[in-house]
One Martini backbone bead per residue (centre of mass of N, CA, C, O) as a GRO file, in nm:
protein
  271
    1MET     BB    1  -1.721   2.309  -1.160
    2ASN     BB    2  -1.483   2.112  -1.060
    3THR     BB    3  -1.475   1.866  -0.803
    4PRO     BB    4  -1.365   1.614  -0.608
    5SER     BB    5  -1.659   1.486  -0.572
    6ASP     BB    6  -1.677   1.432  -0.901
    7SER     BB    7  -1.482   1.217  -0.888
    8SER     BB    8  -1.322   0.892  -0.850
    9LEU     BB    9  -1.273   0.947  -0.574
   10GLY     BB   10  -1.377   0.704  -0.342
   11ARG     BB   11  -1.450   0.504  -0.574
   12GLU     BB   12  -1.570   0.238  -0.728
   13VAL     BB   13  -1.376   0.104  -0.999
   14ARG     BB   14  -1.324   0.009  -1.325
   15TYR     BB   15  -1.085  -0.098  -1.503
   16PRO     BB   16  -0.984  -0.025  -1.804
   17ASP     BB   17  -0.998  -0.181  -2.154
   18GLN     BB   18  -1.020   0.112  -2.284
   19TYR     BB   19  -0.965   0.383  -2.437
   20ASP     BB   20  -0.999   0.701  -2.225
   21ALA     BB   21  -0.986   1.043  -2.201
   22ALA     BB   22  -1.243   1.097  -2.008
   23LEU     BB   23  -1.102   1.013  -1.734
   24LEU     BB   24  -0.998   1.278  -1.710
   25PHE     BB   25  -0.961   1.512  -1.422
   26PRO     BB   26  -1.028   1.837  -1.364
   27ILE     BB   27  -0.891   2.094  -1.134
   28PRO     BB   28  -0.923   2.390  -1.033
   29ARG     BB   29  -0.700   2.629  -0.888
   30LEU     BB   30  -0.850   2.886  -0.786
   31ALA     BB   31  -0.974   2.821  -0.505
   32ALA     BB   32  -0.712   2.752  -0.348
   33ARG     BB   33  -0.565   3.017  -0.411
   34SER     BB   34  -0.768   3.206  -0.278
   35GLU     BB   35  -0.736   3.090   0.009
   36ILE     BB   36  -0.420   3.167   0.023
   37GLY     BB   37  -0.375   3.447  -0.161
   38ILE     BB   38  -0.358   3.386  -0.471
   39ASP     BB   39  -0.297   3.545  -0.776
   40GLU     BB   40  -0.359   3.435  -1.093
   41ALA     BB   41  -0.273   3.711  -1.245
   42ALA     BB   42  -0.008   3.708  -1.019
   43LEU     BB   43   0.213   3.503  -0.985
   44PRO     BB   44   0.479   3.432  -0.739
   45PHE     BB   45   0.544   3.194  -0.949
   46VAL     BB   46   0.712   2.920  -1.075
   47GLY     BB   47   0.648   2.604  -1.257
   48HIS     BB   48   0.557   2.254  -1.169
   49ASP     BB   49   0.412   1.931  -1.243
   50ARG     BB   50   0.585   1.632  -1.178
   51TRP     BB   51   0.549   1.324  -1.333
   52HIS     BB   52   0.578   0.968  -1.255
   53ALA     BB   53   0.587   0.674  -1.459
   54TYR     BB   54   0.601   0.300  -1.408
   55GLU     BB   55   0.312   0.204  -1.578
   56LEU     BB   56   0.360   0.190  -1.912
   57SER     BB   57   0.128   0.075  -2.174
   58TRP     BB   58   0.112  -0.105  -2.495
   59LEU     BB   59   0.046  -0.173  -2.839
   60ASP     BB   60   0.158  -0.286  -3.113
   61ALA     BB   61   0.094  -0.362  -3.441
   62GLY     BB   62   0.114  -0.685  -3.338
   63GLY     BB   63   0.022  -0.690  -3.013
   64LEU     BB   64   0.271  -0.614  -2.851
   65PRO     BB   65   0.379  -0.538  -2.561
   66GLN     BB   66   0.461  -0.223  -2.412
   67VAL     BB   67   0.722  -0.070  -2.206
   68THR     BB   68   0.750   0.214  -1.972
   69VAL     BB   69   0.858   0.529  -1.885
   70ALA     BB   70   0.758   0.858  -1.737
   71THR     BB   71   0.743   1.217  -1.797
   72PHE     BB   72   0.538   1.480  -1.663
   73GLN     BB   73   0.464   1.834  -1.751
   74VAL     BB   74   0.289   2.075  -1.558
   75PRO     BB   75   0.203   2.383  -1.557
   76CYS     BB   76   0.126   2.627  -1.315
   77THR     BB   77  -0.046   2.799  -1.539
   78SER     BB   78  -0.256   2.611  -1.536
   79PRO     BB   79  -0.598   2.593  -1.463
   80ASN     BB   80  -0.531   2.283  -1.412
   81LEU     BB   81  -0.540   1.998  -1.241
   82ILE     BB   82  -0.459   1.650  -1.215
   83GLU     BB   83  -0.620   1.394  -1.113
   84SER     BB   84  -0.474   1.106  -1.004
   85LYS     BB   85  -0.677   0.874  -1.051
   86SER     BB   86  -0.748   0.952  -1.342
   87PHE     BB   87  -0.461   0.917  -1.446
   88LYS     BB   88  -0.436   0.613  -1.390
   89LEU     BB   89  -0.678   0.520  -1.557
   90TYR     BB   90  -0.582   0.633  -1.823
   91LEU     BB   91  -0.316   0.475  -1.848
   92ASN     BB   92  -0.462   0.195  -1.838
   93SER     BB   93  -0.625   0.245  -2.113
   94LEU     BB   94  -0.358   0.181  -2.295
   95ASN     BB   95  -0.302  -0.132  -2.279
   96GLY     BB   96  -0.511  -0.202  -2.548
   97LYS     BB   97  -0.365  -0.005  -2.737
   98VAL     BB   98  -0.278   0.076  -3.065
   99PHE     BB   99   0.055   0.158  -3.180
  100ALA     BB  100   0.297   0.239  -3.421
  101SER     BB  101   0.448   0.428  -3.199
  102PRO     BB  102   0.594   0.612  -2.954
  103GLN     BB  103   0.522   0.886  -3.084
  104GLN     BB  104   0.215   0.837  -3.076
  105VAL     BB  105   0.192   0.820  -2.773
  106GLN     BB  106   0.302   1.098  -2.704
  107ALA     BB  107   0.089   1.260  -2.862
  108CYS     BB  108  -0.153   1.156  -2.702
  109LEU     BB  109  -0.068   1.250  -2.422
  110GLU     BB  110  -0.033   1.553  -2.483
  111ARG     BB  111  -0.321   1.602  -2.573
  112ASP     BB  112  -0.489   1.497  -2.327
  113LEU     BB  113  -0.339   1.648  -2.096
  114GLY     BB  114  -0.369   1.934  -2.213
  115GLN     BB  115  -0.679   1.941  -2.207
  116CYS     BB  116  -0.705   1.906  -1.901
  117ALA     BB  117  -0.511   2.146  -1.806
  118GLY     BB  118  -0.506   2.392  -2.032
  119ALA     BB  119  -0.207   2.304  -2.126
  120PRO     BB  120   0.092   2.228  -2.207
  121VAL     BB  121   0.233   1.894  -2.215
  122THR     BB  122   0.511   1.712  -2.127
  123VAL     BB  123   0.678   1.417  -2.280
  124SER     BB  124   0.890   1.151  -2.142
  125PHE     BB  125   1.087   0.839  -2.175
  126GLN     BB  126   1.178   0.915  -1.860
  127LEU     BB  127   1.389   0.956  -1.570
  128PRO     BB  128   1.511   1.092  -1.316
  129PRO     BB  129   1.743   1.097  -1.091
  130LEU     BB  130   1.878   0.980  -0.822
  131VAL     BB  131   1.913   1.114  -0.484
  132GLN     BB  132   2.189   1.180  -0.249
  133GLY     BB  133   2.209   1.426  -0.053
  134GLY     BB  134   2.408   1.686  -0.087
  135ALA     BB  135   2.344   2.027   0.004
  136ALA     BB  136   2.133   1.944   0.185
  137GLN     BB  137   1.976   2.020   0.503
  138SER     BB  138   1.867   1.856   0.762
  139ILE     BB  139   1.580   1.901   1.009
  140ASP     BB  140   1.504   1.607   1.156
  141GLY     BB  141   1.713   1.584   1.426
  142GLN     BB  142   1.533   1.713   1.618
  143GLN     BB  143   1.436   1.772   1.959
  144LEU     BB  144   1.084   1.752   1.998
  145GLN     BB  145   0.777   1.895   2.107
  146ILE     BB  146   0.475   1.769   1.958
  147ASP     BB  147   0.097   1.868   1.909
  148CYS     BB  148   0.077   1.956   1.593
  149TYR     BB  149  -0.125   1.824   1.293
  150GLY     BB  150  -0.342   2.052   1.260
  151PRO     BB  151  -0.334   2.292   1.097
  152PRO     BB  152  -0.141   2.490   0.942
  153GLN     BB  153   0.138   2.685   1.103
  154ALA     BB  154   0.264   2.989   1.020
  155ASP     BB  155   0.358   3.097   1.308
  156TYR     BB  156   0.625   2.919   1.320
  157LEU     BB  157   0.748   3.117   1.132
  158ALA     BB  158   1.095   3.232   1.107
  159ALA     BB  159   1.349   3.503   1.094
  160ASP     BB  160   1.688   3.630   1.063
  161THR     BB  161   1.761   3.950   0.964
  162ALA     BB  162   2.083   3.946   1.054
  163ASN     BB  163   2.089   3.663   0.872
  164VAL     BB  164   2.217   3.609   0.563
  165VAL     BB  165   2.133   3.337   0.341
  166GLU     BB  166   2.234   3.036   0.147
  167GLU     BB  167   2.007   2.752   0.119
  168VAL     BB  168   1.929   2.396   0.183
  169LEU     BB  169   1.636   2.248   0.298
  170THR     BB  170   1.535   1.929   0.453
  171SER     BB  171   1.246   1.694   0.446
  172ALA     BB  172   1.079   1.367   0.530
  173LEU     BB  173   0.796   1.480   0.704
  174LEU     BB  174   0.592   1.510   0.486
  175LYS     BB  175   0.230   1.517   0.549
  176SER     BB  176  -0.080   1.431   0.401
  177ASN     BB  177  -0.421   1.442   0.280
  178CYS     BB  178  -0.674   1.342   0.114
  179PRO     BB  179  -0.971   1.528   0.068
  180VAL     BB  180  -1.149   1.258   0.005
  181THR     BB  181  -1.016   0.974   0.132
  182GLY     BB  182  -0.764   1.016   0.354
  183GLN     BB  183  -0.513   0.946   0.232
  184PRO     BB  184  -0.182   0.926   0.246
  185ASP     BB  185   0.081   1.176   0.188
  186TRP     BB  186   0.418   1.137   0.097
  187ALA     BB  187   0.721   1.346   0.167
  188SER     BB  188   0.972   1.535   0.030
  189VAL     BB  189   1.146   1.854   0.110
  190ASP     BB  190   1.276   2.138  -0.062
  191ILE     BB  191   1.441   2.444   0.066
  192ALA     BB  192   1.528   2.718  -0.124
  193TYR     BB  193   1.737   3.012  -0.035
  194ARG     BB  194   1.746   3.376   0.001
  195GLY     BB  195   1.800   3.514   0.330
  196PRO     BB  196   1.670   3.503   0.607
  197ALA     BB  197   1.714   3.290   0.851
  198ILE     BB  198   1.557   3.005   0.902
  199ASP     BB  199   1.388   2.859   1.144
  200ARG     BB  200   1.413   2.520   1.204
  201THR     BB  201   1.208   2.463   1.421
  202GLY     BB  202   0.967   2.607   1.292
  203LEU     BB  203   0.973   2.453   1.024
  204LEU     BB  204   0.920   2.171   1.136
  205ARG     BB  205   0.656   2.231   1.273
  206TYR     BB  206   0.512   2.322   1.018
  207LEU     BB  207   0.536   2.059   0.850
  208VAL     BB  208   0.394   1.875   1.066
  209SER     BB  209   0.114   2.042   1.048
  210PHE     BB  210   0.025   1.862   0.784
  211ARG     BB  211  -0.042   1.562   0.874
  212ASN     BB  212  -0.386   1.618   0.892
  213HIS     BB  213  -0.405   1.756   0.623
  214ALA     BB  214  -0.641   1.848   0.359
  215GLU     BB  215  -0.461   1.829   0.047
  216PHE     BB  216  -0.325   1.878  -0.231
  217HIS     BB  217  -0.010   1.870  -0.332
  218GLU     BB  218   0.003   2.139  -0.490
  219GLN     BB  219  -0.128   2.310  -0.259
  220CYS     BB  220   0.084   2.263  -0.041
  221VAL     BB  221   0.321   2.396  -0.189
  222GLU     BB  222   0.187   2.676  -0.221
  223ARG     BB  223   0.154   2.725   0.080
  224ILE     BB  224   0.450   2.714   0.158
  225PHE     BB  225   0.541   2.943  -0.022
  226ALA     BB  226   0.352   3.164   0.093
  227ASP     BB  227   0.437   3.148   0.394
  228LEU     BB  228   0.741   3.199   0.358
  229SER     BB  229   0.716   3.470   0.215
  230ALA     BB  230   0.554   3.619   0.445
  231ARG     BB  231   0.743   3.536   0.710
  232CYS     BB  232   1.063   3.550   0.570
  233ALA     BB  233   1.149   3.724   0.322
  234PRO     BB  234   1.278   3.625   0.066
  235GLN     BB  235   1.451   3.689  -0.220
  236TRP     BB  236   1.439   3.374  -0.270
  237LEU     BB  237   1.239   3.075  -0.377
  238SER     BB  238   1.220   2.708  -0.320
  239VAL     BB  239   0.975   2.439  -0.380
  240HIS     BB  240   1.036   2.075  -0.345
  241ALA     BB  241   0.829   1.798  -0.396
  242ARG     BB  242   0.844   1.431  -0.313
  243TYR     BB  243   0.624   1.198  -0.384
  244THR     BB  244   0.497   0.912  -0.337
  245ARG     BB  245   0.374   0.641  -0.475
  246ARG     BB  246   0.059   0.562  -0.658
  247GLY     BB  247  -0.020   0.349  -0.895
  248GLY     BB  248   0.258   0.426  -1.058
  249LEU     BB  249   0.246   0.732  -0.930
  250ASP     BB  250   0.409   1.050  -0.914
  251ILE     BB  251   0.465   1.371  -0.746
  252ASN     BB  252   0.649   1.704  -0.829
  253PRO     BB  253   0.629   1.992  -0.700
  254VAL     BB  254   0.720   2.327  -0.828
  255ARG     BB  255   0.824   2.636  -0.662
  256CYS     BB  256   0.939   2.962  -0.792
  257SER     BB  257   1.098   3.233  -0.822
  258PRO     BB  258   1.123   3.467  -1.031
  259GLY     BB  259   1.454   3.420  -1.180
  260ALA     BB  260   1.503   3.158  -1.059
  261ALA     BB  261   1.630   2.853  -1.031
  262LEU     BB  262   1.538   2.557  -1.102
  263PRO     BB  263   1.531   2.263  -0.990
  264ALA     BB  264   1.642   1.969  -1.037
  265ALA     BB  265   1.551   1.685  -1.149
  266SER     BB  266   1.423   1.433  -0.911
  267ARG     BB  267   1.480   1.146  -0.701
  268ASP     BB  268   1.407   0.941  -0.434
  269LEU     BB  269   1.417   0.646  -0.255
  270ARG     BB  270   1.092   0.644  -0.208
  271GLN     BB  271   1.043   0.629  -0.540
   0.00000   0.00000   0.00000
C-alpha cells in the first residue's frame, strides 16, 4: 500500500524533461476514512476532487508549444487520491511531448489520471467561473478568544434542534498542513445544509482548530463532513473547500449528502 512517505513529497526532485506517467503517485483513501469512521463500502456522501491546472503545456506536431488551462474531476468513489506533488511533476512532464491535437492530450490525461485514481477521471480545457459574495453568509467576523489550533475539535460543533434552517455558511479561515512536508494549505470552505441551525461560534472555532492539523485536503473535507453529520444531524449537507494553488495546481474537494444537489463548480479570488 502506498503511503505519503513513499511519494516525492518532501524530497528534492528534478523536474522531468520527458513524459512519464509513472510520476503519478496514488494514495489509498481507505486508511484515512477508517480513522474518521467512514465505511468505504457505504459512503455517506457523493462528490469529487476537482483540480484546476493553470500551467498545462505540450508541443504540437510542428514542435510549437501549446498552453491551456484545465479542470480535472476525480470521483470520491475512486479507491485512490492523487498526491499533489506527483500530479504537478506529471503535468510538467508533458511540456516536451508532441501531440497531434488537443483531443489527444485530453485522452492521454484521462487515461493516466484514471489509472492512478483507479476510476474514470474527466478532463476539460476550461476553468469554472470566479465567484464573489452570493448567498453564502460569512462566519469570520465574530470576535472570539481562540487558543486551540489542533487537533480538530468536533466537540465545538452544536446545533439548535428547535430552529430548522436552510443556509450556506462560509469561512476563508480554513488552514491545515501537508502531513509530509508541513507546508501550509489555505482554503475557503462553504457549508450548505438543511437542518438544526448550526452554532456559528462553535463552527468557527472548529474550523480554526484545523490550523496546525496535518492531513491531506481531501481528508480534511471528509472529516468536516463526518463531524458535522454526527454532531449537528443535518437533513442534508454539502462541504465544498477551495484550496489556493501551489505549483500551478489547486484542489477543490466536494462532499455532499446523496440525493442533494452538488454545489456549482467555482473558484474564489484567492485562486
